PDB file of C-alpha atoms in Angstrom:
ATOM      1  CA  UNK A   1     -80.518 -45.269-124.700  1.00 42.00           C
ATOM      2  CA  UNK A   2     -77.948 -42.903-123.257  1.00 43.00           C
ATOM      3  CA  UNK A   3     -80.542 -41.200-121.027  1.00 45.00           C
ATOM      4  CA  UNK A   4     -81.141 -44.527-119.273  1.00 42.00           C
ATOM      5  CA  UNK A   5     -77.533 -45.679-119.294  1.00 43.00           C
ATOM      6  CA  UNK A   6     -75.919 -42.676-117.668  1.00 44.00           C
ATOM      7  CA  UNK A   7     -78.213 -42.370-114.689  1.00 45.00           C
ATOM      8  CA  UNK A   8     -77.942 -46.132-114.101  1.00 42.00           C
ATOM      9  CA  UNK A   9     -74.139 -45.901-114.010  1.00 42.00           C
ATOM     10  CA  UNK A  10     -74.356 -42.917-111.681  1.00 43.00           C
ATOM     11  CA  UNK A  11     -76.718 -44.814-109.421  1.00 42.00           C
ATOM     12  CA  UNK A  12     -74.361 -47.743-109.246  1.00 43.00           C
ATOM     13  CA  UNK A  13     -71.352 -45.469-108.593  1.00 43.00           C
ATOM     14  CA  UNK A  14     -73.191 -43.614-105.856  1.00 41.00           C
ATOM     15  CA  UNK A  15     -74.191 -46.818-104.143  1.00 41.00           C
ATOM     16  CA  UNK A  16     -70.672 -48.289-104.283  1.00 40.00           C
ATOM     17  CA  UNK A  17     -68.784 -45.215-103.208  1.00 43.00           C
ATOM     18  CA  UNK A  18     -71.064 -44.190-100.405  1.00 42.00           C
ATOM     19  CA  UNK A  19     -71.288 -40.576-101.658  1.00 47.00           C
ATOM     20  CA  UNK A  20     -74.274 -39.175-103.472  1.00 55.00           C
ATOM     21  CA  UNK A  21     -73.613 -38.051-106.987  1.00 55.00           C
ATOM     22  CA  UNK A  22     -75.564 -35.212-108.560  1.00 60.00           C
ATOM     23  CA  UNK A  23     -78.371 -35.975-110.974  1.00 69.00           C
ATOM     24  CA  UNK A  24     -76.759 -35.428-114.446  1.00 69.00           C
ATOM     25  CA  UNK A  25     -77.910 -32.387-116.360  1.00 83.00           C
ATOM     26  CA  UNK A  26     -78.652 -32.495-120.093  1.00 91.00           C
ATOM     27  CA  UNK A  27     -75.504 -32.710-122.211  1.00 94.00           C
ATOM     28  CA  UNK A  28     -76.619 -29.631-124.141  1.00 96.00           C
ATOM     29  CA  UNK A  29     -78.257 -26.753-122.209  1.00 96.00           C
ATOM     30  CA  UNK A  30     -79.116 -23.193-123.278  1.00 96.00           C
ATOM     31  CA  UNK A  31     -80.637 -20.893-120.684  1.00 93.00           C
ATOM     32  CA  UNK A  32     -79.663 -17.763-122.644  1.00 94.00           C
ATOM     33  CA  UNK A  33     -76.793 -16.691-120.351  1.00 96.00           C
ATOM     34  CA  UNK A  34     -73.436 -15.733-121.887  1.00 97.00           C
ATOM     35  CA  UNK A  35     -70.506 -16.700-119.613  1.00 97.00           C
ATOM     36  CA  UNK A  36     -66.916 -15.652-119.599  1.00 97.00           C
ATOM     37  CA  UNK A  37     -63.849 -17.088-117.878  1.00 97.00           C
ATOM     38  CA  UNK A  38     -64.466 -14.643-115.003  1.00 97.00           C
ATOM     39  CA  UNK A  39     -67.549 -16.453-113.809  1.00 96.00           C
ATOM     40  CA  UNK A  40     -65.769 -19.807-114.035  1.00 96.00           C
ATOM     41  CA  UNK A  41     -62.823 -18.438-112.023  1.00 96.00           C
ATOM     42  CA  UNK A  42     -65.163 -17.089-109.338  1.00 95.00           C
ATOM     43  CA  UNK A  43     -66.526 -20.609-108.776  1.00 92.00           C
ATOM     44  CA  UNK A  44     -63.038 -22.047-108.304  1.00 94.00           C
ATOM     45  CA  UNK A  45     -61.387 -22.618-111.709  1.00 97.00           C
ATOM     46  CA  UNK A  46     -57.674 -22.091-111.580  1.00 97.00           C
ATOM     47  CA  UNK A  47     -56.316 -21.258-115.048  1.00 97.00           C
ATOM     48  CA  UNK A  48     -53.084 -22.995-115.917  1.00 97.00           C
ATOM     49  CA  UNK A  49     -53.019 -22.206-119.608  1.00 97.00           C
ATOM     50  CA  UNK A  50     -54.835 -20.046-122.121  1.00 98.00           C
ATOM     51  CA  UNK A  51     -54.757 -21.525-125.566  1.00 98.00           C
ATOM     52  CA  UNK A  52     -54.431 -19.740-128.868  1.00 98.00           C
ATOM     53  CA  UNK A  53     -57.780 -20.344-130.677  1.00 98.00           C
ATOM     54  CA  UNK A  54     -56.845 -19.075-134.182  1.00 97.00           C
ATOM     55  CA  UNK A  55     -57.323 -22.624-135.519  1.00 97.00           C
ATOM     56  CA  UNK A  56     -60.354 -23.545-133.428  1.00 98.00           C
ATOM     57  CA  UNK A  57     -63.321 -22.428-135.527  1.00 98.00           C
ATOM     58  CA  UNK A  58     -65.694 -20.034-133.830  1.00 98.00           C
ATOM     59  CA  UNK A  59     -63.961 -20.111-130.458  1.00 98.00           C
ATOM     60  CA  UNK A  60     -63.465 -16.860-128.555  1.00 98.00           C
ATOM     61  CA  UNK A  61     -61.119 -18.375-125.972  1.00 98.00           C
ATOM     62  CA  UNK A  62     -60.056 -21.765-124.477  1.00 98.00           C
ATOM     63  CA  UNK A  63     -58.452 -22.647-121.198  1.00 98.00           C
ATOM     64  CA  UNK A  64     -56.833 -25.540-119.386  1.00 98.00           C
ATOM     65  CA  UNK A  65     -56.891 -25.554-115.594  1.00 98.00           C
ATOM     66  CA  UNK A  66     -58.253 -27.271-112.544  1.00 98.00           C
ATOM     67  CA  UNK A  67     -61.069 -27.132-110.043  1.00 96.00           C
ATOM     68  CA  UNK A  68     -60.851 -28.786-106.677  1.00 94.00           C
ATOM     69  CA  UNK A  69     -63.403 -31.492-106.053  1.00 89.00           C
ATOM     70  CA  UNK A  70     -65.393 -31.970-102.811  1.00 85.00           C
ATOM     71  CA  UNK A  71     -62.428 -33.803-101.289  1.00 89.00           C
ATOM     72  CA  UNK A  72     -60.073 -30.908-102.118  1.00 91.00           C
ATOM     73  CA  UNK A  73     -58.224 -32.734-104.861  1.00 94.00           C
ATOM     74  CA  UNK A  74     -57.574 -30.814-108.106  1.00 96.00           C
ATOM     75  CA  UNK A  75     -59.189 -32.145-111.304  1.00 97.00           C
ATOM     76  CA  UNK A  76     -58.284 -30.909-114.763  1.00 98.00           C
ATOM     77  CA  UNK A  77     -60.844 -29.342-117.128  1.00 98.00           C
ATOM     78  CA  UNK A  78     -60.732 -27.694-120.494  1.00 98.00           C
ATOM     79  CA  UNK A  79     -63.241 -24.923-121.222  1.00 98.00           C
ATOM     80  CA  UNK A  80     -63.896 -23.475-124.658  1.00 98.00           C
ATOM     81  CA  UNK A  81     -65.886 -20.271-125.024  1.00 98.00           C
ATOM     82  CA  UNK A  82     -67.926 -19.222-128.030  1.00 98.00           C
ATOM     83  CA  UNK A  83     -69.891 -16.030-128.840  1.00 98.00           C
ATOM     84  CA  UNK A  84     -73.207 -17.835-128.216  1.00 98.00           C
ATOM     85  CA  UNK A  85     -74.771 -21.215-127.718  1.00 98.00           C
ATOM     86  CA  UNK A  86     -75.417 -21.741-131.444  1.00 98.00           C
ATOM     87  CA  UNK A  87     -71.703 -21.348-132.265  1.00 98.00           C
ATOM     88  CA  UNK A  88     -70.768 -23.734-129.487  1.00 98.00           C
ATOM     89  CA  UNK A  89     -73.083 -26.365-131.010  1.00 98.00           C
ATOM     90  CA  UNK A  90     -72.437 -25.794-134.676  1.00 98.00           C
ATOM     91  CA  UNK A  91     -68.731 -25.059-134.600  1.00 98.00           C
ATOM     92  CA  UNK A  92     -67.489 -26.579-131.302  1.00 98.00           C
ATOM     93  CA  UNK A  93     -69.015 -30.082-130.961  1.00 98.00           C
ATOM     94  CA  UNK A  94     -67.149 -31.572-133.887  1.00 98.00           C
ATOM     95  CA  UNK A  95     -63.805 -30.575-132.425  1.00 98.00           C
ATOM     96  CA  UNK A  96     -64.773 -31.672-128.915  1.00 98.00           C
ATOM     97  CA  UNK A  97     -66.080 -35.049-130.041  1.00 98.00           C
ATOM     98  CA  UNK A  98     -62.729 -35.587-131.735  1.00 98.00           C
ATOM     99  CA  UNK A  99     -60.743 -35.595-128.448  1.00 98.00           C
ATOM    100  CA  UNK A 100     -63.238 -36.947-125.898  1.00 98.00           C
ATOM    101  CA  UNK A 101     -64.559 -40.348-125.036  1.00 97.00           C
ATOM    102  CA  UNK A 102     -62.965 -43.859-125.207  1.00 95.00           C
ATOM    103  CA  UNK A 103     -61.925 -43.247-128.771  1.00 96.00           C
ATOM    104  CA  UNK A 104     -60.876 -39.590-128.300  1.00 97.00           C
ATOM    105  CA  UNK A 105     -57.886 -38.665-130.416  1.00 97.00           C
ATOM    106  CA  UNK A 106     -54.743 -37.863-128.353  1.00 96.00           C
ATOM    107  CA  UNK A 107     -52.332 -37.873-131.248  1.00 96.00           C
ATOM    108  CA  UNK A 108     -51.261 -35.095-133.708  1.00 97.00           C
ATOM    109  CA  UNK A 109     -52.051 -37.577-136.485  1.00 96.00           C
ATOM    110  CA  UNK A 110     -55.783 -37.452-135.909  1.00 97.00           C
ATOM    111  CA  UNK A 111     -56.558 -34.401-133.734  1.00 97.00           C
ATOM    112  CA  UNK A 112     -58.581 -31.708-135.509  1.00 98.00           C
ATOM    113  CA  UNK A 113     -57.074 -29.060-133.186  1.00 98.00           C
ATOM    114  CA  UNK A 114     -53.647 -29.785-131.732  1.00 97.00           C
ATOM    115  CA  UNK A 115     -53.220 -26.792-129.369  1.00 97.00           C
ATOM    116  CA  UNK A 116     -52.911 -28.161-125.836  1.00 97.00           C
ATOM    117  CA  UNK A 117     -53.085 -31.752-126.972  1.00 97.00           C
ATOM    118  CA  UNK A 118     -50.675 -32.887-124.241  1.00 97.00           C
ATOM    119  CA  UNK A 119     -53.179 -31.624-121.573  1.00 97.00           C
ATOM    120  CA  UNK A 120     -55.837 -33.992-122.897  1.00 98.00           C
ATOM    121  CA  UNK A 121     -53.849 -37.175-122.156  1.00 97.00           C
ATOM    122  CA  UNK A 122     -54.042 -39.413-119.083  1.00 95.00           C
ATOM    123  CA  UNK A 123     -51.588 -42.152-118.305  1.00 92.00           C
ATOM    124  CA  UNK A 124     -52.953 -45.362-116.861  1.00 85.00           C
ATOM    125  CA  UNK A 125     -51.315 -47.318-114.048  1.00 83.00           C
ATOM    126  CA  UNK A 126     -49.910 -49.617-116.724  1.00 87.00           C
ATOM    127  CA  UNK A 127     -48.207 -46.747-118.499  1.00 89.00           C
ATOM    128  CA  UNK A 128     -50.580 -46.626-121.510  1.00 93.00           C
ATOM    129  CA  UNK A 129     -52.049 -43.319-122.744  1.00 95.00           C
ATOM    130  CA  UNK A 130     -55.744 -42.614-122.794  1.00 95.00           C
ATOM    131  CA  UNK A 131     -57.996 -39.565-123.332  1.00 97.00           C
ATOM    132  CA  UNK A 132     -58.396 -37.598-120.087  1.00 97.00           C
ATOM    133  CA  UNK A 133     -61.835 -36.329-120.994  1.00 98.00           C
ATOM    134  CA  UNK A 134     -64.494 -38.998-121.293  1.00 97.00           C
ATOM    135  CA  UNK A 135     -67.343 -36.596-122.046  1.00 97.00           C
ATOM    136  CA  UNK A 136     -68.356 -32.883-122.173  1.00 98.00           C
ATOM    137  CA  UNK A 137     -71.232 -30.543-121.630  1.00 97.00           C
ATOM    138  CA  UNK A 138     -72.309 -27.709-123.874  1.00 98.00           C
ATOM    139  CA  UNK A 139     -73.653 -25.137-121.408  1.00 98.00           C
ATOM    140  CA  UNK A 140     -74.879 -21.925-122.946  1.00 98.00           C
ATOM    141  CA  UNK A 141     -71.869 -20.428-124.791  1.00 98.00           C
ATOM    142  CA  UNK A 142     -69.147 -22.770-123.517  1.00 98.00           C
ATOM    143  CA  UNK A 143     -68.074 -26.365-123.764  1.00 98.00           C
ATOM    144  CA  UNK A 144     -66.712 -27.945-120.621  1.00 98.00           C
ATOM    145  CA  UNK A 145     -64.632 -31.153-121.158  1.00 98.00           C
ATOM    146  CA  UNK A 146     -65.124 -33.591-118.309  1.00 97.00           C
ATOM    147  CA  UNK A 147     -62.344 -35.818-116.810  1.00 97.00           C
ATOM    148  CA  UNK A 148     -63.120 -39.357-115.732  1.00 94.00           C
ATOM    149  CA  UNK A 149     -62.500 -42.986-116.327  1.00 93.00           C
ATOM    150  CA  UNK A 150     -65.846 -43.450-118.040  1.00 94.00           C
ATOM    151  CA  UNK A 151     -68.684 -41.338-119.374  1.00 95.00           C
ATOM    152  CA  UNK A 152     -70.838 -41.568-116.286  1.00 93.00           C
ATOM    153  CA  UNK A 153     -68.079 -40.404-113.919  1.00 94.00           C
ATOM    154  CA  UNK A 154     -67.112 -37.596-116.323  1.00 95.00           C
ATOM    155  CA  UNK A 155     -70.676 -36.307-116.662  1.00 95.00           C
ATOM    156  CA  UNK A 156     -71.115 -36.446-112.950  1.00 93.00           C
ATOM    157  CA  UNK A 157     -68.038 -34.283-112.416  1.00 95.00           C
ATOM    158  CA  UNK A 158     -69.147 -31.720-115.004  1.00 95.00           C
ATOM    159  CA  UNK A 159     -72.651 -31.622-113.490  1.00 94.00           C
ATOM    160  CA  UNK A 160     -71.074 -30.764-110.103  1.00 93.00           C
ATOM    161  CA  UNK A 161     -69.237 -27.850-111.757  1.00 94.00           C
ATOM    162  CA  UNK A 162     -72.310 -26.555-113.478  1.00 95.00           C
ATOM    163  CA  UNK A 163     -74.250 -26.849-110.195  1.00 92.00           C
ATOM    164  CA  UNK A 164     -71.623 -24.723-108.419  1.00 90.00           C
ATOM    165  CA  UNK A 165     -71.715 -22.186-111.250  1.00 91.00           C
ATOM    166  CA  UNK A 166     -75.508 -21.771-111.107  1.00 85.00           C
ATOM    167  CA  UNK A 167     -75.815 -21.459-107.318  1.00 79.00           C
TER     168      UNK A 167
END
């Protein structure tokens, strides 16, 4: 169901905004490459904060920062690195699912990992708090948390980042 739903949303968004959105990549991809923060920085990531990962099982490092979109506006991302793809899947997804999506936890009461929690919150125009990251991608040995107002927009933004990284 999701494979049909996401491309349909992206098609509707691309028709309404006038700009062509990238074809979304698979949510979980392993091409056997091990990335570090250095490759992410080289493609435009500006690190604002490096988190302590002592309480994030299996994580080697985690960062909060921004990447400028095609219009030159900064957009926030969180990136969590693991030793390998298997660790990212087995140890990282549970903690990422906890804070992403419509029902993502943005409170200390329910967050599995509270480091950097304030960076995962978006305030609406009405002053209510919502999760900033509506989805994520597991790409090789890292998890990239994707900002957006819905899953389709978020996955489109992360796909653009991965496309820049792999050029």
